[in-house]
Tab-separated table of C-alpha atoms in Angstrom:
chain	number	residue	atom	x	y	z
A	1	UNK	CA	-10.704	10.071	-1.277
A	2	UNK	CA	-10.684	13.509	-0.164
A	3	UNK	CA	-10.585	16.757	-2.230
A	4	UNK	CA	-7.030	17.387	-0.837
A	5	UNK	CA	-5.838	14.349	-2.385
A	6	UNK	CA	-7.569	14.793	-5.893
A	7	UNK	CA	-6.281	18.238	-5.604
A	8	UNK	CA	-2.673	16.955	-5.372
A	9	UNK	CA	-3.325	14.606	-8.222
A	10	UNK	CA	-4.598	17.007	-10.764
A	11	UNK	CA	-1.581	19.165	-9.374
A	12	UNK	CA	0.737	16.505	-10.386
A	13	UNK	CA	-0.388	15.538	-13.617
A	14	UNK	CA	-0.918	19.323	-14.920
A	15	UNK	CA	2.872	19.117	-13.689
A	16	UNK	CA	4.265	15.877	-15.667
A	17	UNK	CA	1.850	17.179	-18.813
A	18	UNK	CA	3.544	20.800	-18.886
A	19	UNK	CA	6.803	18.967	-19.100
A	20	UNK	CA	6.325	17.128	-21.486
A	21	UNK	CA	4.885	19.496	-23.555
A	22	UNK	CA	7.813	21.956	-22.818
A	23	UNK	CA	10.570	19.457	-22.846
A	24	UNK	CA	12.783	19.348	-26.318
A	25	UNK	CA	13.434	15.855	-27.999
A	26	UNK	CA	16.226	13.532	-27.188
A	27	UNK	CA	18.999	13.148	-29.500
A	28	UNK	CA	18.233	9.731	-30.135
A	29	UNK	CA	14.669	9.656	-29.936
A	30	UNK	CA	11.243	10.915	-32.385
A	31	UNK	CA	13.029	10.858	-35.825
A	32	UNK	CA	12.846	7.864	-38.489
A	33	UNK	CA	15.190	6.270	-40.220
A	34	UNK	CA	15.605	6.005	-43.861
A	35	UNK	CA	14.541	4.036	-46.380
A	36	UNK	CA	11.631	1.452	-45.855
A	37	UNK	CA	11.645	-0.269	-42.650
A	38	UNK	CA	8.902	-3.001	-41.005
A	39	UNK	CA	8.365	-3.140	-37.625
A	40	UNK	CA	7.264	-6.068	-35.731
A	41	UNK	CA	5.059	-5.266	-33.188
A	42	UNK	CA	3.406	-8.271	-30.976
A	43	UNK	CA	0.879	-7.320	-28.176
A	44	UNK	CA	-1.389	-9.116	-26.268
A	45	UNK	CA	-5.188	-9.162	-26.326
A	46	UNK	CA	-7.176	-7.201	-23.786
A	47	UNK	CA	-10.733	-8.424	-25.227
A	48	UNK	CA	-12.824	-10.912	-24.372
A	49	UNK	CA	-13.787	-11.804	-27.684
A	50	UNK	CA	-13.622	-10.632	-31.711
A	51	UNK	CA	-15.835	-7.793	-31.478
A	52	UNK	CA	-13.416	-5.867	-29.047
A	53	UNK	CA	-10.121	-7.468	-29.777
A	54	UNK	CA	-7.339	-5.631	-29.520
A	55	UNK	CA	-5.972	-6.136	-33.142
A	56	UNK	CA	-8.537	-3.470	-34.053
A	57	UNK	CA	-7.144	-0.579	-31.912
A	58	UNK	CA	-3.467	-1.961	-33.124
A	59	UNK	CA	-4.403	-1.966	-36.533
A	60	UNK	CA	-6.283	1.228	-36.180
A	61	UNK	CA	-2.678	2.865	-34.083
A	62	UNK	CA	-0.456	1.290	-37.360
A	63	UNK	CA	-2.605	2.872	-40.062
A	64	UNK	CA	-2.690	6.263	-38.380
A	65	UNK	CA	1.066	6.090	-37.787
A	66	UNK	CA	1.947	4.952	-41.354
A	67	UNK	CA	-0.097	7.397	-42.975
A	68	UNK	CA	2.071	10.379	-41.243
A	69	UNK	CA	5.785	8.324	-41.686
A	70	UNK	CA	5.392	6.539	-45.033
A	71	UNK	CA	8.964	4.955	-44.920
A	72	UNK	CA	7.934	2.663	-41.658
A	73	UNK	CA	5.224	-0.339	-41.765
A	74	UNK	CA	4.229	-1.543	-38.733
A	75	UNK	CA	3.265	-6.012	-38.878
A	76	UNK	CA	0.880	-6.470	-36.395
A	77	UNK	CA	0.600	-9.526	-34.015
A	78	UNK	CA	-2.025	-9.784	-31.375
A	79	UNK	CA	-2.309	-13.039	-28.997
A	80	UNK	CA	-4.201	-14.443	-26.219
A	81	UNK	CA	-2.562	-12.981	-22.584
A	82	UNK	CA	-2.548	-16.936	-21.981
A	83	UNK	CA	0.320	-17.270	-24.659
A	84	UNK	CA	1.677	-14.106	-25.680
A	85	UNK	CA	4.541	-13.712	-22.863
A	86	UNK	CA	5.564	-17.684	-24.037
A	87	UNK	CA	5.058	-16.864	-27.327
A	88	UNK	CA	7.835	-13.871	-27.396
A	89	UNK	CA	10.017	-15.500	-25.456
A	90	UNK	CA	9.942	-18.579	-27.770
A	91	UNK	CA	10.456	-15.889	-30.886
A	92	UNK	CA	13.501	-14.257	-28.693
A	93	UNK	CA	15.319	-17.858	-27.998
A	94	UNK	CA	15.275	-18.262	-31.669
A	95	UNK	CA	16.792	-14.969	-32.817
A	96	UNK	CA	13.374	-13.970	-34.135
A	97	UNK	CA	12.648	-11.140	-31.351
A	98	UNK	CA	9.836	-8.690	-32.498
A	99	UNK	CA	11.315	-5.010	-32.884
A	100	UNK	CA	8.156	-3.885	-30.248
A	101	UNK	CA	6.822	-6.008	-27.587
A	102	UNK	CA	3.803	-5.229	-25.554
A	103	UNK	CA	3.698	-8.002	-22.884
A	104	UNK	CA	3.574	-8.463	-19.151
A	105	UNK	CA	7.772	-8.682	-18.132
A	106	UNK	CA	10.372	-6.765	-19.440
A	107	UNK	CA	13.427	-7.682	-16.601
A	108	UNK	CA	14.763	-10.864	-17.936
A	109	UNK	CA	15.225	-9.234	-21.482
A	110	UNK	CA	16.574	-6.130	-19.741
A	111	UNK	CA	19.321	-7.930	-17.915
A	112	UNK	CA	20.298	-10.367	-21.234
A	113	UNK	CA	20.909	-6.860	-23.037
A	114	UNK	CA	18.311	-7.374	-25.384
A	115	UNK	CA	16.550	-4.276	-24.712
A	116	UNK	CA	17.058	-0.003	-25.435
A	117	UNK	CA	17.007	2.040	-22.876
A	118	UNK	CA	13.855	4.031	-22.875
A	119	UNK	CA	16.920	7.019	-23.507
A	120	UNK	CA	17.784	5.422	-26.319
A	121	UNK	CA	14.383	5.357	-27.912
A	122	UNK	CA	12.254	8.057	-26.694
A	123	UNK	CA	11.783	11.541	-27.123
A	124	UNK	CA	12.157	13.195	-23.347
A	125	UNK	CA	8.448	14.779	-23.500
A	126	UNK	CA	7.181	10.943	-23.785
A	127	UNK	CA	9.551	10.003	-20.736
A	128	UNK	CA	9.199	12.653	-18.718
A	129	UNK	CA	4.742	12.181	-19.182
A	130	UNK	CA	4.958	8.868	-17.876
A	131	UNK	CA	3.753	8.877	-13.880
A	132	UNK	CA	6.403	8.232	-12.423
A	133	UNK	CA	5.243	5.519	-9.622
A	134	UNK	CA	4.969	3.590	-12.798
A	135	UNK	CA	8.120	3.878	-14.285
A	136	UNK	CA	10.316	3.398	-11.364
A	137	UNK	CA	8.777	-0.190	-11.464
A	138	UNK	CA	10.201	0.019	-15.296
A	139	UNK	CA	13.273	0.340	-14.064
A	140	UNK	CA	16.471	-2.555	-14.068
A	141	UNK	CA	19.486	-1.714	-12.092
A	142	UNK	CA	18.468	2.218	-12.111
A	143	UNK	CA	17.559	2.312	-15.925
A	144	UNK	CA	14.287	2.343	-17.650
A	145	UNK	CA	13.115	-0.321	-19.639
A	146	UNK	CA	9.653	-1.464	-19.166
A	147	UNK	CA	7.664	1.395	-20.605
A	148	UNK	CA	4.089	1.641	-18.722
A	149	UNK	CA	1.281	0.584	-21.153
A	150	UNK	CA	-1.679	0.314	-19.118
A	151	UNK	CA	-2.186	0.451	-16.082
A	152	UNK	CA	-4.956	0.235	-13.205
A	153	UNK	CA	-5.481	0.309	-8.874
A	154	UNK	CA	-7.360	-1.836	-6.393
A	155	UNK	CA	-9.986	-0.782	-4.329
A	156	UNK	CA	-12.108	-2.648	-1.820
A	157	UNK	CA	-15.921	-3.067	-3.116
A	158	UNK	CA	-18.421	-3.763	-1.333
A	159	UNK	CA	-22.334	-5.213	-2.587
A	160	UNK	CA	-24.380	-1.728	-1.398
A	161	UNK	CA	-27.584	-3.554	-1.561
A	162	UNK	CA	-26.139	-6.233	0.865
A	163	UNK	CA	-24.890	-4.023	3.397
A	164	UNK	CA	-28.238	-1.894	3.753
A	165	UNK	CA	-29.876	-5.322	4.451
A	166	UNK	CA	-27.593	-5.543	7.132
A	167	UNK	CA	-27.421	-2.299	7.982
A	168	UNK	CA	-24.154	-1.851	7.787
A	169	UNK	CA	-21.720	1.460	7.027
A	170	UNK	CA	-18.767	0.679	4.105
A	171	UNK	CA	-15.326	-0.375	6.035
A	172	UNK	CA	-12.543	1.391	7.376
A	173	UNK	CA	-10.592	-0.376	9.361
A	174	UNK	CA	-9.800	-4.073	9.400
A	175	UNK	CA	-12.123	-4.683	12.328
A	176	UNK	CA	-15.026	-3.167	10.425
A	177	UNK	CA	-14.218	-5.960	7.987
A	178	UNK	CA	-14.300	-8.900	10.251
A	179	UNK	CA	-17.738	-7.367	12.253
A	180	UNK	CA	-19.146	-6.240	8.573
A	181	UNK	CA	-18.560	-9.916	7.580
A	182	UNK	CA	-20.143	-11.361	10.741
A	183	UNK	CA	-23.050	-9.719	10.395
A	184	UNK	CA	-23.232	-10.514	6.234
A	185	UNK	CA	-23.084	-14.586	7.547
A	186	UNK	CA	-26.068	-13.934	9.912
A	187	UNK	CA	-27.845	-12.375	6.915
A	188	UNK	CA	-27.084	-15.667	4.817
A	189	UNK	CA	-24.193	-14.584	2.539
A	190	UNK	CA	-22.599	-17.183	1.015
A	191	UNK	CA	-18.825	-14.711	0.759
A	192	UNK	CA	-19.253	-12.314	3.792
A	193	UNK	CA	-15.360	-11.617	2.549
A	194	UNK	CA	-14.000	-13.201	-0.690
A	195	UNK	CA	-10.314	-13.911	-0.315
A	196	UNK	CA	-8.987	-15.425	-3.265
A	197	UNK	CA	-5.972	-16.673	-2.490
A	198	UNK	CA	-5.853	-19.456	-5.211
A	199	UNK	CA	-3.177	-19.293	-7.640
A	200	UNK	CA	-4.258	-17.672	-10.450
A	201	UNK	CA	-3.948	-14.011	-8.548
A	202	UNK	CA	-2.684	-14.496	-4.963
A	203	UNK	CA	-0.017	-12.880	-5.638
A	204	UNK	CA	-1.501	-9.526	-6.327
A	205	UNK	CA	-4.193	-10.095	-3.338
A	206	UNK	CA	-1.060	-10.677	-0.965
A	207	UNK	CA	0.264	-7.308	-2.190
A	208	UNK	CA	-3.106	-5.567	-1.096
A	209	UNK	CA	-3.451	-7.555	2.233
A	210	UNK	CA	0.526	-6.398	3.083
A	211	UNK	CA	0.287	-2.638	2.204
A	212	UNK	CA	-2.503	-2.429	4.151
A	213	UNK	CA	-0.856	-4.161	7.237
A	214	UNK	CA	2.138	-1.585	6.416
A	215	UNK	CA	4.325	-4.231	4.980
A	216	UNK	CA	4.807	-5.562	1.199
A	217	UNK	CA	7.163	-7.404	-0.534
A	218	UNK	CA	10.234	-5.162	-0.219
A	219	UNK	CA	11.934	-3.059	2.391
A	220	UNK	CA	12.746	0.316	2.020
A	221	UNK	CA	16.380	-0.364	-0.075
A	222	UNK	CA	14.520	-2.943	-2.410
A	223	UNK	CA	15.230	-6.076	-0.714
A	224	UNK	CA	12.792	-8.783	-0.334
A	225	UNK	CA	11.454	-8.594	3.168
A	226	UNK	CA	8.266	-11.161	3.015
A	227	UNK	CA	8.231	-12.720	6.425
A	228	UNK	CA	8.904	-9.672	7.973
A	229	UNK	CA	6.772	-9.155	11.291
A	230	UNK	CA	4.329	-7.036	9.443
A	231	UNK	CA	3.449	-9.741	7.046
A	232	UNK	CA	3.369	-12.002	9.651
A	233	UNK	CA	0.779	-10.032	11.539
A	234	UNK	CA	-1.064	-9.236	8.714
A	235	UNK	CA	-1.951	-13.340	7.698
A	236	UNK	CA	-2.288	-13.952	11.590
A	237	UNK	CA	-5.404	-11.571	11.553
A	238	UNK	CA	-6.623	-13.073	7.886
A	239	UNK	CA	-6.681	-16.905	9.482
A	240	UNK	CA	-8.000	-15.966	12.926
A	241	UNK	CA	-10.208	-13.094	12.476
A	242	UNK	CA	-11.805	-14.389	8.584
A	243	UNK	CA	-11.028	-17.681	7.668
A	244	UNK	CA	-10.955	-18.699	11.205
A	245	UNK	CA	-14.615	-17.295	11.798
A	246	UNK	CA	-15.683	-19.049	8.470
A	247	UNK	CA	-16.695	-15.907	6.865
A	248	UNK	CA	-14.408	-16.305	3.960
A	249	UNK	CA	-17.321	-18.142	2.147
A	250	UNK	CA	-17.506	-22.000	1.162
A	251	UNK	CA	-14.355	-22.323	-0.877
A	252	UNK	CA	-11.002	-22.388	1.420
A	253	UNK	CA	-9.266	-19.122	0.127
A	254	UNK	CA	-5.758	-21.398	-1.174
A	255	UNK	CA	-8.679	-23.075	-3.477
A	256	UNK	CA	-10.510	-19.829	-4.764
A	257	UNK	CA	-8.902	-18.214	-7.810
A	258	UNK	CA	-9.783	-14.532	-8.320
A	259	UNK	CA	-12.400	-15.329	-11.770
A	260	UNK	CA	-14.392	-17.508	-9.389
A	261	UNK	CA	-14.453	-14.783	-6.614
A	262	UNK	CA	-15.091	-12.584	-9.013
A	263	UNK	CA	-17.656	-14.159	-10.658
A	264	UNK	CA	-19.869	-14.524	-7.785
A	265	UNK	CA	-19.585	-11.151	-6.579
A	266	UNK	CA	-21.724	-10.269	-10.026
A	267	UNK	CA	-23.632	-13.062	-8.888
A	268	UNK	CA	-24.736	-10.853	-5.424
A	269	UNK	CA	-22.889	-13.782	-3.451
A	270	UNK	CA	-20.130	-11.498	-2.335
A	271	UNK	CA	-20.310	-8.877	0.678
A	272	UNK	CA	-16.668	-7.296	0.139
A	273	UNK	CA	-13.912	-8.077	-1.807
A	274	UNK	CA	-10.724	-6.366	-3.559
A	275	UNK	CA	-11.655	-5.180	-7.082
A	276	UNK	CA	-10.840	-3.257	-10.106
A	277	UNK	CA	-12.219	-1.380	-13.055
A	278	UNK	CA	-13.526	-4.047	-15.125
A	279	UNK	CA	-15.474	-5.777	-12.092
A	280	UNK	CA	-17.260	-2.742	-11.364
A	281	UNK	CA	-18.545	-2.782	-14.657
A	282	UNK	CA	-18.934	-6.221	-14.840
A	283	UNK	CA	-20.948	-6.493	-11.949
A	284	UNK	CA	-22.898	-3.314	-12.926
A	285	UNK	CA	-24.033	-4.190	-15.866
A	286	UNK	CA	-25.656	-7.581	-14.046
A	287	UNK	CA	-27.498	-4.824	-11.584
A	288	UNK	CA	-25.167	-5.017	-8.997
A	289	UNK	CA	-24.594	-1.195	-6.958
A	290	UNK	CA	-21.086	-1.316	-6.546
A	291	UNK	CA	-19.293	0.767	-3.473
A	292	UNK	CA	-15.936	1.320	-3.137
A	293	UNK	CA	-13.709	2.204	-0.684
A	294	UNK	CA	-10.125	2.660	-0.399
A	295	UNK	CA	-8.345	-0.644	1.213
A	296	UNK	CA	-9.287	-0.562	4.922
A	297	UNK	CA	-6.262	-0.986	7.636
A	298	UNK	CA	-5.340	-2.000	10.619
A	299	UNK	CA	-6.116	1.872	12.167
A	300	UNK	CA	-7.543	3.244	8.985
A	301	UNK	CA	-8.084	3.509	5.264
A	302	UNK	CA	-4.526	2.780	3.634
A	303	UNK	CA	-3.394	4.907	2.598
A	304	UNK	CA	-1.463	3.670	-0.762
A	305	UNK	CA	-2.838	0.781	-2.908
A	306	UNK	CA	-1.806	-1.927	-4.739
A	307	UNK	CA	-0.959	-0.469	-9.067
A	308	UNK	CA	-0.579	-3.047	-11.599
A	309	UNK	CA	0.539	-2.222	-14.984
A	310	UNK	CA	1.891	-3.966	-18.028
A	311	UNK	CA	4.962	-3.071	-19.923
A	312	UNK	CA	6.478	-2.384	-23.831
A	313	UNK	CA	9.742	-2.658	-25.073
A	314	UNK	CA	11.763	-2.168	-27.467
A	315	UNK	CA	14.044	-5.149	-28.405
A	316	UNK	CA	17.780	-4.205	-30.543
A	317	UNK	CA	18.015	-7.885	-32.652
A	318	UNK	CA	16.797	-5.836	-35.719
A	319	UNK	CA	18.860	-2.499	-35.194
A	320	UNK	CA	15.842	-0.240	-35.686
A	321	UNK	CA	16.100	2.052	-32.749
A	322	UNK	CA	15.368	5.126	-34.476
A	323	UNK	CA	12.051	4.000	-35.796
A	324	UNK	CA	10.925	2.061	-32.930
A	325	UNK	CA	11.646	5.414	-30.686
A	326	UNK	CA	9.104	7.124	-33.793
A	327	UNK	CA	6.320	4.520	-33.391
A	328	UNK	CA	6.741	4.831	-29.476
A	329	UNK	CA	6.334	8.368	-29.392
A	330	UNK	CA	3.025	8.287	-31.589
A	331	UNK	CA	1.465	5.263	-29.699
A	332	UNK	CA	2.037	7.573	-26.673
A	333	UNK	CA	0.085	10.141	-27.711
A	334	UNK	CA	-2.996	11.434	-25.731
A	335	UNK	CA	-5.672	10.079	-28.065
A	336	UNK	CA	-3.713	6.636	-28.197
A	337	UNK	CA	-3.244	6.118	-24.555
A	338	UNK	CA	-6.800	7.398	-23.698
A	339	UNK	CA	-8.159	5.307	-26.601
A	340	UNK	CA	-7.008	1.819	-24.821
A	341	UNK	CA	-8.221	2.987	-21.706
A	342	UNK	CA	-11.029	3.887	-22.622
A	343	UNK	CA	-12.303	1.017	-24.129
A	344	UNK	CA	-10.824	-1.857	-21.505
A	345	UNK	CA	-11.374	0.277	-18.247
A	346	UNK	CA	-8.062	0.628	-17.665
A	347	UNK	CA	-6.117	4.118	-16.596
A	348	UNK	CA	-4.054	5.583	-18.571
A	349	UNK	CA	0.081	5.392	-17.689
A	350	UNK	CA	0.586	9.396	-18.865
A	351	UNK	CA	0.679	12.227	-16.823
A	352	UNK	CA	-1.497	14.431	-19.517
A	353	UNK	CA	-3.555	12.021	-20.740
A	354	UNK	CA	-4.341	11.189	-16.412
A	355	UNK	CA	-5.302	14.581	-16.360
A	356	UNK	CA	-8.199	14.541	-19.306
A	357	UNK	CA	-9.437	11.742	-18.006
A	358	UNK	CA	-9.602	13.079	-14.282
A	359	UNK	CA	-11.806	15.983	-15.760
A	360	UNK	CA	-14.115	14.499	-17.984
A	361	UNK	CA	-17.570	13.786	-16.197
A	362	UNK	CA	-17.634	10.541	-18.112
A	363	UNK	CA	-15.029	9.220	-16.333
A	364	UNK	CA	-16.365	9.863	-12.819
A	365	UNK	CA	-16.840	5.857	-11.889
A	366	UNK	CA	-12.761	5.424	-12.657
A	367	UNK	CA	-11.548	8.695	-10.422
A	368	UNK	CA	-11.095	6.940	-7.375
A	369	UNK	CA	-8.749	4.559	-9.225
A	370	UNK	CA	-7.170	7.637	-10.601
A	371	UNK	CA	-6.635	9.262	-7.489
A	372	UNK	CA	-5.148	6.356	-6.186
A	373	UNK	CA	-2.566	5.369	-9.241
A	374	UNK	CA	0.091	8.111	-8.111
A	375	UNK	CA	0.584	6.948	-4.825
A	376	UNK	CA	0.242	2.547	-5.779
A	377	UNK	CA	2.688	0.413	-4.816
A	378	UNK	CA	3.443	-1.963	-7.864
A	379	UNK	CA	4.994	-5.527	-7.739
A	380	UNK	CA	8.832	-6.005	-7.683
A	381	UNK	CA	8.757	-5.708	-11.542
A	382	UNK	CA	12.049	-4.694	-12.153
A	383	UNK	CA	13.660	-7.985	-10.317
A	384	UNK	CA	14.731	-10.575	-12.724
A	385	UNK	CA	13.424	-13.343	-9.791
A	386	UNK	CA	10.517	-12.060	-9.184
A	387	UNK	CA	8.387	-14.625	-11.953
A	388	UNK	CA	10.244	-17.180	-9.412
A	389	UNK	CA	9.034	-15.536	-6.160
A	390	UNK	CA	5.588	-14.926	-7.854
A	391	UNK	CA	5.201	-18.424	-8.520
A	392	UNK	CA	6.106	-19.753	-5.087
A	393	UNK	CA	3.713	-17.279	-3.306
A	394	UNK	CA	1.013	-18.500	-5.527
A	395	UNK	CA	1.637	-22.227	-4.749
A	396	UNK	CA	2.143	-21.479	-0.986
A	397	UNK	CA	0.297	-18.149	0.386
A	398	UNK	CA	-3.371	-20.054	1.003
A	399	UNK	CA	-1.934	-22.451	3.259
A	400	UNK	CA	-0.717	-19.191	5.454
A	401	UNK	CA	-4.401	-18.373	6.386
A	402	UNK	CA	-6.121	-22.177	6.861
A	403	UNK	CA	-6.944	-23.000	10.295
A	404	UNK	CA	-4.354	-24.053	12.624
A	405	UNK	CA	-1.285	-22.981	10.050
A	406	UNK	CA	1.404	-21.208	10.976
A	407	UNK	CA	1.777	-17.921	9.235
A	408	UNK	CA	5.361	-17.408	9.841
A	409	UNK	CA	6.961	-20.245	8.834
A	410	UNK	CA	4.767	-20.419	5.381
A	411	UNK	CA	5.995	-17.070	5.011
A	412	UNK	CA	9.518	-18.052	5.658
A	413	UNK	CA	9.611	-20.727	3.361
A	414	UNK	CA	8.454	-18.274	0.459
A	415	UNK	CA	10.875	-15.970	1.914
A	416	UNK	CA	13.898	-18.278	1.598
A	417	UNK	CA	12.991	-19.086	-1.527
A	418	UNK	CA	12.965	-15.417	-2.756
A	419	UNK	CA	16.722	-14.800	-1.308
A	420	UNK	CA	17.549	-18.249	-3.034
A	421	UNK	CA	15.979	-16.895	-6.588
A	422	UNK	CA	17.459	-13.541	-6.082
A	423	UNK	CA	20.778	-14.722	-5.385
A	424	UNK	CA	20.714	-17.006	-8.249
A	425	UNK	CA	20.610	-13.630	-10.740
């Protein structure tokens, strides 16, 4: 990305962190209640094992916050990502909701009424710091209720070593993908291009295929729009200029879940696929050189990318607004949010703490991820149908790109389904 653009970043987070540093509290938000009250919090675990679980920076976040507001406890609950959204929902259908919940979807308990208002809980300087590409996918019906935890970009990496065996130049342009690819075959690769379009994460590699084509899941107004002629151009060019040409690697792309794909790109069996910050480390630290380049286009380098986040919420069963709004407001702090980051490779969801990270040399690997974050386009969060529609284009979306299919009508069928699912709400 180009100085311009970083310019315009640090410009914009200076901007959101003055604010909130300027900006007076809410009414209803940053003071406790009285008397002794426990708070429930349940999150889910970022780690990959005990030594960097995620109950330790929880714990750590509910002993630093206790020691400064004595009349609040904070209970502590970390699960597995595999169970935690099941898990709360299970505690929610039997009038057991946790008073803070810090899991991947917010919208169902937003439109049940089960949820404050981000108004209602939070002081305006912690509102008015969050980046705000990341809380309009908060938002139900106008309002904001997902708060922005964590969240991170996509870029396109590439294995360096690979391509200077081939001799080739990083990618622009889609065409630079499909010749780059050819030429990665004739050198013996065994994924000139991983496309993992399995369904453990084709959803999220549809999103970066569309943007790039100029589509995506929604029109301008919000609507579902997934066969529109965009789309449909963009998975005629995946199955006749990749799969088609067999440079997608041995595993059909419907078959290949991200992990695997993943996984063999550490392995130096990938030329190019769509990454984020924990790959690059990953495949780092397994002596892989890493480049990256913003998602190439059908003309050019596209110029958004595809954000991902994951939310927290405050739930009303227990009546504890007041204190949930105080715990909010301290988890939100600078140190917090950089904290997580920090330790998962993640980017941070706050216009200040964006900004020290943007500056600090030991950051430099995650700044074209940051540059990028203000400008992602994030899944149709905020749509109560959207787990629906997510499911169906993970079932469906790899048969759009095998030989011979018909890209329109597999995206029609996953379109239909959407207007079906949204209608149903």
């Amino acid at each position: 990305m180009g100085e311009a653009v970083q310019r315009r970043f640090l410009g914009l987070t200076a901007a959101v962190a003055a604010l909130g540093m300027t900006a007076t509290l809410s009414a209803c938000g940053g003071d406790a209640g009285s008397g002794d009250v426990t708070l429930k919090l349940v999150a889910a675990d970022y780690g990959t094992g005990p030594e960097n679980s995620s109950e330790k920076y929880w714990s750590g976040v509910a002993s630093g916050f206790e020691k400064e507001h004595p009349g609040i406890k904070i209970d502590v609950t970390v699960l597995s990502w595999k169970d935690v959204d099941r898990e709360v929902a299970e505690m929610v259908k039997a009038g057991n909701a946790p008073d803070i919940a810090q899991i991947g979807a917010y919208a169902d308990y937003a439109k049940a009424g089960k949820l404050y208002t981000a108004d209602e809980t939070l002081a305006i300087r912690t509102t008015a710091n969050f980046l705000p590409s990341l809380t309009d996918a908060g938002k139900v019906d106008g309002t904001l209720y997902g708060l922005p935890f964590v969240a991170s970009t996509r870029l396109l990496f590439y294995n360096q070593k690979l391509f200077e065996q081939a001799g080739l130049d990083a990618p622009e342009t889609w065409d630079d993908i499909s010749s780059d690819a050819a030429a990665l075959k004739a050198k013996g690769v065994d994924y000139p291009f991983a496309l993992p379009l399995g369904q453990e994460e084709a959803q999220a590699e549809t999103l970066m295929w569309l943007l790039s084509g100029n589509g995506g899941y929604t029109d301008d107004v919000g609507s579902y729009d997934i066969d529109s002629a965009e789309n449909v151009a963009t998975f005629r060019w995946l199955r006749d200029n990749l799969v088609g040409k067999g440079l997608t690697g041995p595993v059909a792309p419907g078959k290949l879940d991200r992990a695997k794909a993943f996984e063999a790109f550490t392995a130096g069996k990938v030329g190019m696929l769509n990454g984020h910050p924990t790959l690059m480390d990953e495949a780092e630290a397994k002596g892989i050189k890493v480049g990256m380049v913003p998602l190439p286009g059908a003309d050019g380098p596209t110029k958004g990318s595809m954000g991902v986040a994951d939310w927290m919420m405050g739930f009303k069963e227990n009546g504890h607004r007041k204190e949930i709004g105080t715990f909010l407001d301290y988890a939100y702090s600078d140190e917090n949010v950089l904290e997580f980051a920090e330790q998962y490779d993640l980017l941070p969801v706050t216009g200040s703490a964006s900004a020290a990270m943007e500056t600090d040399k030991k950051h430099q690997k995650l700044h074209e991820f940051l540059v990028a974050l203000p400008n992602s386009t994030l899944p149709p969060f905020g749509k109560t149908s959207w787990a629906t529609v997510s499911d169906a284009i993970k079932k469906k979306i790899g048969n759009a790109v095998a030989p011979g299919s018909n890209p329109e009508s597999i995206l029609g069928e996953i379109s239909a389904e959407a207007a079906q699912a949204e209608a149903a709400e």
